[in-house]
Coordinates of C-alpha atoms in Angstrom, one line a residue:
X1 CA 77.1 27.8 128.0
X2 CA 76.0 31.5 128.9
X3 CA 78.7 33.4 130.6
X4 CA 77.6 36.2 132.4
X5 CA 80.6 36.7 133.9
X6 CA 82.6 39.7 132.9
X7 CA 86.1 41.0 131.9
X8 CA 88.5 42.1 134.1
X9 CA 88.5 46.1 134.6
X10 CA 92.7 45.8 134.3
X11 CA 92.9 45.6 130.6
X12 CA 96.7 46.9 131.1
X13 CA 97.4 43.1 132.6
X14 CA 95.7 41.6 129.8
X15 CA 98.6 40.5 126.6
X16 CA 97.3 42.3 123.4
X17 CA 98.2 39.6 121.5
X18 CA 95.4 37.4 123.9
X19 CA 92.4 39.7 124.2
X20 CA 89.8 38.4 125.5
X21 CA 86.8 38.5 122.4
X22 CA 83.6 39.4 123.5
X23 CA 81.5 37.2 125.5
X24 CA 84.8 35.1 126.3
X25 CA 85.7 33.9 129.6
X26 CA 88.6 36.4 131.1
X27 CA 92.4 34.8 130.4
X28 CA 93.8 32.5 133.3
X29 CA 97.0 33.5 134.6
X30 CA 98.5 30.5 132.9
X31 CA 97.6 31.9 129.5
X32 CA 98.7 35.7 130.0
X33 CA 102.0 34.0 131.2
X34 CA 102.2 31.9 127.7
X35 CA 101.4 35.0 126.1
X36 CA 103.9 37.1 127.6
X37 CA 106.3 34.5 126.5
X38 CA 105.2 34.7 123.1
X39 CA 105.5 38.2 123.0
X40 CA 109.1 38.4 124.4
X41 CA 110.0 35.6 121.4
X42 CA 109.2 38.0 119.0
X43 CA 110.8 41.1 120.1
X44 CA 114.3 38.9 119.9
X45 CA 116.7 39.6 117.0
X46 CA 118.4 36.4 115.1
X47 CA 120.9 36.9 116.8
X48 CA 119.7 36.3 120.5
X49 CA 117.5 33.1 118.5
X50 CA 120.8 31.9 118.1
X51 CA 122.3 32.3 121.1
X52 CA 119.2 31.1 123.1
X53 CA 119.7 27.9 121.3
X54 CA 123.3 27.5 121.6
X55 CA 122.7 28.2 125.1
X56 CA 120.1 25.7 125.5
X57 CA 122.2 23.3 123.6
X58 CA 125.1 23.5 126.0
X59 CA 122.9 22.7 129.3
X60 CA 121.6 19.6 127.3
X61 CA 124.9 18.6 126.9
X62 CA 126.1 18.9 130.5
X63 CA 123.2 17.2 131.8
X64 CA 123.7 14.1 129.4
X65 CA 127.7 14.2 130.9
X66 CA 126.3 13.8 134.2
X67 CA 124.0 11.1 133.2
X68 CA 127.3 9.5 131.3
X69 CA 129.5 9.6 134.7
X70 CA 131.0 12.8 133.9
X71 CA 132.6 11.9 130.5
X72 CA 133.0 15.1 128.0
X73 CA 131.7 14.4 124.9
X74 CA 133.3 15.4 121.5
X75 CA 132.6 19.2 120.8
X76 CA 130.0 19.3 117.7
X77 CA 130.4 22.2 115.5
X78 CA 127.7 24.3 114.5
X79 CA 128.3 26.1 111.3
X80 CA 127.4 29.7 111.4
X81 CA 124.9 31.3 109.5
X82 CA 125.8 34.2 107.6
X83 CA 123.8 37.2 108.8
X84 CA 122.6 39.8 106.1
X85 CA 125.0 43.3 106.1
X86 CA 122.9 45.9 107.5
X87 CA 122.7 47.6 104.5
X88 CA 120.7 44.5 102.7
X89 CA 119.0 44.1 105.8
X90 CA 117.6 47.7 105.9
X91 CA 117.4 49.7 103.1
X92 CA 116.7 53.0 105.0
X93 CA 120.0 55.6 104.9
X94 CA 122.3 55.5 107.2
X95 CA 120.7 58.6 109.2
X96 CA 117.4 56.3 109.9
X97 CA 120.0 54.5 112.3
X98 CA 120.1 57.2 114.6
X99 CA 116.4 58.5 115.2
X100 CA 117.0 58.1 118.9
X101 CA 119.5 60.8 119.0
X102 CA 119.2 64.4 118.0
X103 CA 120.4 66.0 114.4
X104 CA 122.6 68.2 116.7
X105 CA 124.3 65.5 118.0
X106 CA 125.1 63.4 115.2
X107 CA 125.9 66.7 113.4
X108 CA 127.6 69.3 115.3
X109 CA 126.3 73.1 114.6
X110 CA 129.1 75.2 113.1
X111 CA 130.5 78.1 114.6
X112 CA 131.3 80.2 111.5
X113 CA 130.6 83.9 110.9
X114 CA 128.8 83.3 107.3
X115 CA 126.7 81.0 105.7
X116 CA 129.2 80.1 103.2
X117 CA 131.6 79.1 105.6
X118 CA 129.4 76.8 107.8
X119 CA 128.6 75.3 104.8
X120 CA 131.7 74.1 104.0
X121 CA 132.5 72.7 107.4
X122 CA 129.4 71.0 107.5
X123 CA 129.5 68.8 104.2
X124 CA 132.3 66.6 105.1
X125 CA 130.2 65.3 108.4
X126 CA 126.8 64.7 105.9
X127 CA 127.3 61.3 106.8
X128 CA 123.8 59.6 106.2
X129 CA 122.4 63.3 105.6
X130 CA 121.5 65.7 103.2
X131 CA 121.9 69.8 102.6
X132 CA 119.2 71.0 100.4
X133 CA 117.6 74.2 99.9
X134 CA 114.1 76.0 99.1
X135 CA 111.2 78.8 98.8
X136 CA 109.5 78.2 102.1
X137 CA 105.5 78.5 101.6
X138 CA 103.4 78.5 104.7
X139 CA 100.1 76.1 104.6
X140 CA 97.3 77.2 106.3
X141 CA 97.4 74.4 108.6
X142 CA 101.0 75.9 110.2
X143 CA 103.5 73.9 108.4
X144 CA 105.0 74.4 105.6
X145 CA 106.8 72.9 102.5
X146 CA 110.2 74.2 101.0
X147 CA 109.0 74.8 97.1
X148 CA 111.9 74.0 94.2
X149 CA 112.7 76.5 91.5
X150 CA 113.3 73.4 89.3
X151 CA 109.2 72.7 89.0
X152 CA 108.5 76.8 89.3
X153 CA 107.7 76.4 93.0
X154 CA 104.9 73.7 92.4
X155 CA 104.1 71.0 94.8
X156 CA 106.8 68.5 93.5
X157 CA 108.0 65.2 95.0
X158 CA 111.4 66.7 95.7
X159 CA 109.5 69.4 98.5
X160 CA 111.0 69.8 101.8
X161 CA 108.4 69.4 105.2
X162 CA 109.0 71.9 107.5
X163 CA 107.4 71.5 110.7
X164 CA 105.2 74.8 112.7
X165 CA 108.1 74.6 115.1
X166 CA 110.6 75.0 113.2
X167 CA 108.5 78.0 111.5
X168 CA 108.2 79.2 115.0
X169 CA 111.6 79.2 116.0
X170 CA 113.2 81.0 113.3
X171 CA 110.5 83.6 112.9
X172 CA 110.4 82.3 109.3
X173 CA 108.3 83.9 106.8
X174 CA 106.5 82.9 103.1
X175 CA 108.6 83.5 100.8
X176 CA 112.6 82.5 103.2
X177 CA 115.0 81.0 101.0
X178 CA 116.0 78.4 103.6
X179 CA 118.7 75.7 103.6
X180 CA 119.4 73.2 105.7
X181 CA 120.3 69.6 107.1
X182 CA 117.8 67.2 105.5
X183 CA 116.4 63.4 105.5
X184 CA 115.3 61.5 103.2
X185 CA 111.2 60.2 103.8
X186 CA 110.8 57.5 106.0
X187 CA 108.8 54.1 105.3
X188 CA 105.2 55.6 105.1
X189 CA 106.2 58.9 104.4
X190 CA 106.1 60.9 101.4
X191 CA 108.8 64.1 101.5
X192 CA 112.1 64.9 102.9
X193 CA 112.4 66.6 106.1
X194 CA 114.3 69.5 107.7
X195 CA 116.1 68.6 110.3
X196 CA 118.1 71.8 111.0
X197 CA 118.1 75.4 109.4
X198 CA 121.6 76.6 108.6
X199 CA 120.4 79.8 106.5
X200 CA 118.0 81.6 105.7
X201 CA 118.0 84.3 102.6
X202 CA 121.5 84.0 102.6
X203 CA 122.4 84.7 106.2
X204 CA 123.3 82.4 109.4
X205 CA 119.9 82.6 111.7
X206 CA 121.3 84.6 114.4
X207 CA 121.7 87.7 111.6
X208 CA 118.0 87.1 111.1
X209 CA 116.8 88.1 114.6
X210 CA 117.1 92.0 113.7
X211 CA 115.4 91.6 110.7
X212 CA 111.7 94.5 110.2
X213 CA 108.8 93.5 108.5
X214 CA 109.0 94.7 104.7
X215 CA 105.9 97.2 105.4
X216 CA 108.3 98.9 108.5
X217 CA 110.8 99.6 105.9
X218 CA 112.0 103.2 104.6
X219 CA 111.3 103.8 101.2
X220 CA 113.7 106.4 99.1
X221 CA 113.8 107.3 95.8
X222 CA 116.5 105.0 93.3
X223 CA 120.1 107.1 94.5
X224 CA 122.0 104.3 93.0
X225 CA 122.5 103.9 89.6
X226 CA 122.5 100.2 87.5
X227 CA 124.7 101.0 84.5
X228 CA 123.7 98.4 81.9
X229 CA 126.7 98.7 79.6
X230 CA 128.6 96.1 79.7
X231 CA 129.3 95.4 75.3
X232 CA 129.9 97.8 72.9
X233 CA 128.1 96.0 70.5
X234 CA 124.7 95.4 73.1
X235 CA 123.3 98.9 72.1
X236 CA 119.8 98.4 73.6
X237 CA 120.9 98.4 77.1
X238 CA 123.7 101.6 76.3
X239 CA 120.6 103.8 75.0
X240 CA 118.5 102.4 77.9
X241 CA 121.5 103.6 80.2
X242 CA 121.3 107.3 77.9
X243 CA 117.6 107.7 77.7
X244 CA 115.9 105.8 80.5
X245 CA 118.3 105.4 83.1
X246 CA 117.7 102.1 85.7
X247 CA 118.1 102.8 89.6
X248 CA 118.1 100.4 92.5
X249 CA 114.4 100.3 93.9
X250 CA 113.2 101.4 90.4
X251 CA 109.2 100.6 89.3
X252 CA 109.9 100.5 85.8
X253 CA 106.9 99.7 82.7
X254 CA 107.8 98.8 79.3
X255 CA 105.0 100.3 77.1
X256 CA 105.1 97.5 74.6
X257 CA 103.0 97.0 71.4
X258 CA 102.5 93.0 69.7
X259 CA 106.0 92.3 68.1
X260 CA 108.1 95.2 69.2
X261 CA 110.9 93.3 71.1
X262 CA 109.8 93.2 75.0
X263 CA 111.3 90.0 75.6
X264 CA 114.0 90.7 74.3
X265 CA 114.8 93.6 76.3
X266 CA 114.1 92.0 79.5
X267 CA 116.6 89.7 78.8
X268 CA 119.0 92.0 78.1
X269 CA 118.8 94.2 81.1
X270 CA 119.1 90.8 83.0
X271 CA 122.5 89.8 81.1
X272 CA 123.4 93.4 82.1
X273 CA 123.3 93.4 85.5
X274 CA 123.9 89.7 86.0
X275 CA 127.6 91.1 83.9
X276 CA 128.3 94.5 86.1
X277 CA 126.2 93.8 89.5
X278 CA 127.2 89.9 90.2
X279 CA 125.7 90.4 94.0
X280 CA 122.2 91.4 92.6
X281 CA 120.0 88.5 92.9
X282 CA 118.0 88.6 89.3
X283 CA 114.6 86.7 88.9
X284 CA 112.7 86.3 85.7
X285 CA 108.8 85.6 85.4
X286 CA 107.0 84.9 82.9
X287 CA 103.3 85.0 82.7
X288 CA 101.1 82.9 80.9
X289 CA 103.8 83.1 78.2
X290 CA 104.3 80.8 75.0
X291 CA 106.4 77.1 76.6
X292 CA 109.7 78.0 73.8
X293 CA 110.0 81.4 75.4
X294 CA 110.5 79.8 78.5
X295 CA 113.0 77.7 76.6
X296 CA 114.6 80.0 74.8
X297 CA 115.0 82.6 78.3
X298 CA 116.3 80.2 80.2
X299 CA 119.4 79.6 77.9
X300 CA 120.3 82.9 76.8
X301 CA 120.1 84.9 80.6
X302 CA 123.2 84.0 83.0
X303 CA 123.1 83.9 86.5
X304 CA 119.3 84.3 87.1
X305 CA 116.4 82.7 88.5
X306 CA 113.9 82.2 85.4
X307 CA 110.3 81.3 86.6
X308 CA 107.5 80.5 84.3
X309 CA 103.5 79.7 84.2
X310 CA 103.1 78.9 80.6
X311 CA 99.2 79.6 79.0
X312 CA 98.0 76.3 78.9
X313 CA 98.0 76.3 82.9
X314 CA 95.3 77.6 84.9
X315 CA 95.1 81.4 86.1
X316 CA 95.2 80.1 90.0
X317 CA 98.7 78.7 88.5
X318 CA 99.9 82.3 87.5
X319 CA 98.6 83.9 90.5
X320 CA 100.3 81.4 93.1
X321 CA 103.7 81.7 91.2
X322 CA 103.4 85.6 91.1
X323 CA 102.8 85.9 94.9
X324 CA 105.5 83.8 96.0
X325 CA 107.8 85.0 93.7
X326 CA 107.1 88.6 95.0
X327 CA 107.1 87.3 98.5
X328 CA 110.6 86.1 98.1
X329 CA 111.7 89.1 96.8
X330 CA 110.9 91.4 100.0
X331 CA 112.1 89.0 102.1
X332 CA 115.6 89.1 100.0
X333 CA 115.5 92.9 100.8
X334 CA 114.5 92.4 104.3
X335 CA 117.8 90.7 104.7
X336 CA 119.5 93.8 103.1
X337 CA 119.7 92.1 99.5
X338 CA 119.1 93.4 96.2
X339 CA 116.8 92.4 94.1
X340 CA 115.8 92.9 90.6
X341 CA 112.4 91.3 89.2
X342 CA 112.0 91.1 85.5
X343 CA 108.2 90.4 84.7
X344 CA 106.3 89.6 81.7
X345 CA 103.4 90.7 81.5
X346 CA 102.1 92.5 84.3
X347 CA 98.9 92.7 81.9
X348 CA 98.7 88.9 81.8
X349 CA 99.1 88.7 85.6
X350 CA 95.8 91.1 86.2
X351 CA 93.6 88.9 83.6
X352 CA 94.6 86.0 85.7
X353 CA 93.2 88.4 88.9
X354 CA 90.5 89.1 87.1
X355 CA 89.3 85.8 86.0
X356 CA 89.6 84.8 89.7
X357 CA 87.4 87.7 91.2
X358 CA 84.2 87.2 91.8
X359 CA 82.5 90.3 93.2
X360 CA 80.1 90.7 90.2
X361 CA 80.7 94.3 89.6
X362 CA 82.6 95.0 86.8
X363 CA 83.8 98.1 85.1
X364 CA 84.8 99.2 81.6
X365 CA 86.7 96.6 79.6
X366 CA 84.8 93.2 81.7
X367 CA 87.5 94.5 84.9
X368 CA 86.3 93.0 87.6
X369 CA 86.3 96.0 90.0
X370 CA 88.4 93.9 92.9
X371 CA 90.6 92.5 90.1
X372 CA 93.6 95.3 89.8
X373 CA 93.8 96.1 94.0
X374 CA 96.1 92.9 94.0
X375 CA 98.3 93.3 91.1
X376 CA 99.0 96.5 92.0
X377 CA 100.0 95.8 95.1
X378 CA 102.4 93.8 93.6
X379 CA 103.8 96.2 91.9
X380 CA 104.0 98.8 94.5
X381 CA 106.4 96.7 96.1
X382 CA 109.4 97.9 94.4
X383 CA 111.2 100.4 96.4
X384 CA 114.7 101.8 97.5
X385 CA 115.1 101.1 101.1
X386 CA 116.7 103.6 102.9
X387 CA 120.3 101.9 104.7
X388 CA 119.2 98.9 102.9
X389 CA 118.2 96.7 100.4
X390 CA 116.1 96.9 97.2
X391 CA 113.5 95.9 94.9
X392 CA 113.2 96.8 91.8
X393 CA 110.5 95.7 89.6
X394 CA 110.5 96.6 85.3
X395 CA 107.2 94.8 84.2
X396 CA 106.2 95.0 80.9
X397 CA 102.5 96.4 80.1
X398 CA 100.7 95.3 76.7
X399 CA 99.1 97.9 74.7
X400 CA 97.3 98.4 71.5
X401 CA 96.1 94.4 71.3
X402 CA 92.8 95.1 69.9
X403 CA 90.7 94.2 73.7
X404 CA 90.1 97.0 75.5
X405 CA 90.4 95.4 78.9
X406 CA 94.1 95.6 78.2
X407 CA 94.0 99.4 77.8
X408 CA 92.3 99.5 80.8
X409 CA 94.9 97.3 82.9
X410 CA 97.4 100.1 81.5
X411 CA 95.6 102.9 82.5
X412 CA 95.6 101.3 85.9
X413 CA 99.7 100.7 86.0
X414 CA 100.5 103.5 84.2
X415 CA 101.2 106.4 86.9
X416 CA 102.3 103.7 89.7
X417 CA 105.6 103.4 87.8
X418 CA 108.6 105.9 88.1
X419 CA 110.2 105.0 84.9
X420 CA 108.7 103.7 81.4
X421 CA 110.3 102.7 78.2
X422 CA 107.8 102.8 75.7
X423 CA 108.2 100.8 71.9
X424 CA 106.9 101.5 68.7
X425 CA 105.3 99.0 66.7
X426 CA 106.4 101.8 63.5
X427 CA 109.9 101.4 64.3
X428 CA 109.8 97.8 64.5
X429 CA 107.8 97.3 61.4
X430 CA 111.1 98.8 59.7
X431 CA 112.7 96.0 61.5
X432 CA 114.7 98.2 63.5
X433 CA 116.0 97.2 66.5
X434 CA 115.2 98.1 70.0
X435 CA 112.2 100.2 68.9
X436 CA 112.5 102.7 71.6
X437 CA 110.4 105.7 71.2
X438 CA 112.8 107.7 73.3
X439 CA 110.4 111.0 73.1
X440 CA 107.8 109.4 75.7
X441 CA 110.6 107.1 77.3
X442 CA 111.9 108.6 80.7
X443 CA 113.1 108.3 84.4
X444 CA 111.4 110.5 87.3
X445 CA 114.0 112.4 89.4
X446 CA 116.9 111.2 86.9
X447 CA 119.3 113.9 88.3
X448 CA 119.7 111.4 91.3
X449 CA 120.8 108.7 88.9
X450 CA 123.1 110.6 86.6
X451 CA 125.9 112.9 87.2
X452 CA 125.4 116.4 86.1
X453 CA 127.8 116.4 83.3
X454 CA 126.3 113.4 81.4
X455 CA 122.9 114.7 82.0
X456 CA 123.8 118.1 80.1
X457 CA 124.5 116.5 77.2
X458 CA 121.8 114.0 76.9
X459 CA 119.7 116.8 77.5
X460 CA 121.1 118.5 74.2
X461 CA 120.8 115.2 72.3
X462 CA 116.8 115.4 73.0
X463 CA 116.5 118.8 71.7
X464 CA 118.6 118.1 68.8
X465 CA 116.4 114.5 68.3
X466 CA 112.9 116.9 68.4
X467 CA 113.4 117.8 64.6
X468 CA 113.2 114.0 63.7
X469 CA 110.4 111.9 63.6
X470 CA 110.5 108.1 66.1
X471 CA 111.7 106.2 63.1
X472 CA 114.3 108.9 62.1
X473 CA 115.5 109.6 65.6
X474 CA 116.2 105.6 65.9
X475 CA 118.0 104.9 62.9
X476 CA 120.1 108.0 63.8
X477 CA 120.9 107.6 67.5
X478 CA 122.2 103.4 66.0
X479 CA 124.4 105.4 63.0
X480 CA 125.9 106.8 65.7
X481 CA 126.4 104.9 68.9
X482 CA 127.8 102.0 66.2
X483 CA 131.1 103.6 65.8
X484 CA 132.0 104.1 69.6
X485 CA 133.3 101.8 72.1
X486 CA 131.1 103.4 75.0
X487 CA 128.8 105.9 76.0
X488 CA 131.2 108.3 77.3
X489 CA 132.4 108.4 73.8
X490 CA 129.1 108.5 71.9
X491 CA 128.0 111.7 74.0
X492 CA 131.4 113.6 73.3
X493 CA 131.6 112.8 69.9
X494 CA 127.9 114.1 69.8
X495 CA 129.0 117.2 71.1
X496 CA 131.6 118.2 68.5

């Protein structure tokens, strides 16, 4: 039969479960009735099943007393089935339970003045929740994800989402070290969520609504001084503190030949100031280096954030990890932080650029004439900021490698710096250690670093160092400094 007829323009009274197919009569009232009732079955829990049948039950057995002449019958007994504990029921935490009502609700906002504090009036209330922090990184799209150091601030499994709202609300920026009430992925979903920012780069929100743009900020030359003796016996950093004096905001290089210490230097200037400045916040990256580098850096440096892109990963790799590790930086000192970034190699990091650049013009070397721009604006960052924060930067430079794009890269770095500690290859051939070549090693504007007195007399030891040779000068300044406890002791004994 050929039916013309058809369907009803009100497909909101139609049951979903009973559409009509195509070509089909339209439903009688009888069946969207018997589909209702259908539907309404299987919204019901077990429970209610039960209870509908008990129910049910109970009027067949009144009826059958009236049939009887009103004689009771003997109660039957129905044993209970044992329902499931919600927890084998549903495997989804305990916070999944309340998705109807709001993270503020369940978890009450603390009231205290710090981070720290709020923190610790929070955690006993977790409940079915979760505190967990990250590096926030900003997708084009407008959300973002909260990247862990653990995987070097890689897309991982363990990343945080964090919604354009959220972003929104908090003014947050690339780069926001943000912690906060989490939950764990829902059926379907892939990553945690934020529910709640309580901090950001160490500070409750509401501190964070004052906060300027890195770009708006004052920079000053380093006034404030990191001292980096902290052992008698660590007498790299004690003739770093004599010859090449470390401020807060400095943009140091380390001239640094094949095999002439670098990393080991980096590391420790980072054991220094993780010993005498506890507050400083000290990251290490590492730059298409070797894998047991990483190793080996990560169990000899306390207190600091090591960060590596080892050289069997792609130059995109490198290049990601160095922006957002730069990016986190300024927004430390945005929240009046200090920061110190140890780098190696700042050469490595502008091959990666270069690699990357496509503009076809290149210069001397095989530089890609858009290749440095970036790198060097990396660099720049580092500054002192006046009634604030800093960022300083000590990056080493590779020189004398045999490729003449690396000469160039130095060229490039070299006056951008305020402060350079070069090596000598000569001095470590002799297998003397640091091999400091403390003729070209200096600090601009030192005299805002060191007191007058101690500058006097470290003037007088260069004058009476001129008459050696790099090698000479070396072995003599370690003769000396070896049989004192400090500095202050080394530079009067000098003077007698």
């Amino acid at each position: 039969m050929d039916h013309k007829k058809s369907a009803r323009p009100d497909d909101s009274r139609r049951a979903s479960d009973e559409r009509t197919p195509k070509g089909a009569a339209p439903a009688s009232r009888k069946q969207r009735k018997k589909a209702e009732d259908i539907r309404e079955e299987r919204k019901k829990t077990p429970e209610q099943i039960r209870s509908g049948k008990a129910s049910e039950q109970a009027r067949g057995e009144k009826a059958s007393e009236q049939a009887r002449g009103g004689k009771t019958p003997e109660p039957v007994h129905v044993a209970k089935e044992t329902v499931p504990a919600a927890k084998e029921r549903d495997p989804v935490p305990a916070a999944h339970e309340n998705k109807n009502k709001n993270v503020h609700d369940v978890l009450p906002e603390s009231d205290a003045g710090t981070l720290e504090e709020r923190l610790h009036e929070i955690e006993p209330q977790l409940g079915g929740y979760l505190i967990n922090e990250g590096t926030l990184e900003i997708l084009p799209d407008g959300y973002g994800f909260l990247r862990s150091a653990n995987y070097h601030y890689s897309a991982s499994p363990d990343d945080i989402y964090v919604s354009p709202s959220q972003i929104k609300r908090f003014a947050l920026k690339q780069g926001d070290s943000v912690i906060g009430v989490i939950r764990p992925p829902k059926i379907g979903e892939r990553y945690f969520a934020l529910l709640r920012v309580d901090g950001v780069n160490g500070r409750i929100p509401r501190d964070m609504d004052s906060r300027k743009d890195f770009d708006e900020l004052l920079p000053v030359y380093p006034d404030s001084r990191y001292v980096l003796e902290y052992k008698a016996s660590e007498y790299t950093t004690r003739l770093i503190d004599l010859f090449t004096p470390i401020g807060k905001g400095q943009r140091g290089v380390i001239v640094a030949q094949p095999k002439t210490g670098k990393t080991t230097i980096l590391r420790n200037i980072a054991n220094a100031v993780s010993a005498n400045y506890p507050k400083t916040k000290i990251i290490i990256l590492l730059v298409d280096e070797r894998p047991e580098e990483v190793t080996e850096m990560e169990r000899n440096v306390v207190d600091a954030e090591v960060l590596a892109s080892t050289f069997d990963q792609k130059p995109e790799n490198h290049i990601g990890l160095a922006e957002i590790v730069f990016e986190k930086a300024k927004r430390m000192v945005e929240s009046g932080h200090d920061v110190l970034v140890l780098m190696d190699s700042i050469t490595r990091l502008a091959r990666a650029y270069n690699i990357c650049s496509n503009t076809g013009r290149t210069m001397s070397g095989g530089v890609d004439a858009e290749a440095l721009k970036k790198p060097r604006k990396l660099f720049s960052s580092a500054r002192n900021i006046e009634n604030g924060g800093s960022l300083t930067i000590v990056a080493t430079a590779l020189v004398d490698t045999g490729s003449r794009m690396d000469d160039v890269i130095f060229e490039e770095f070299k006056g951008t710096g305020n402060m350079e500690l070069v090596l000598d290859r000569r001095i470590s051939e002799r297998r003397i250690f640091p091999s400091i070549d403390v003729f070209r090693s200096g600090t601009r504007r030192e005299d805002l670093l060191v007191d007058e007195a101690e500058r006097e007399k470290v003037v007088l030891l260069r004058r009476y160092l001129t008459t050696m040779t790099t090698q000479e000068a070396m072995e003599f300044l370690l003769d000396k400094i070896k049989g004192t406890r400090n500095n202050k002791e080394f530079l009067i004994s000098m003077n007698q």
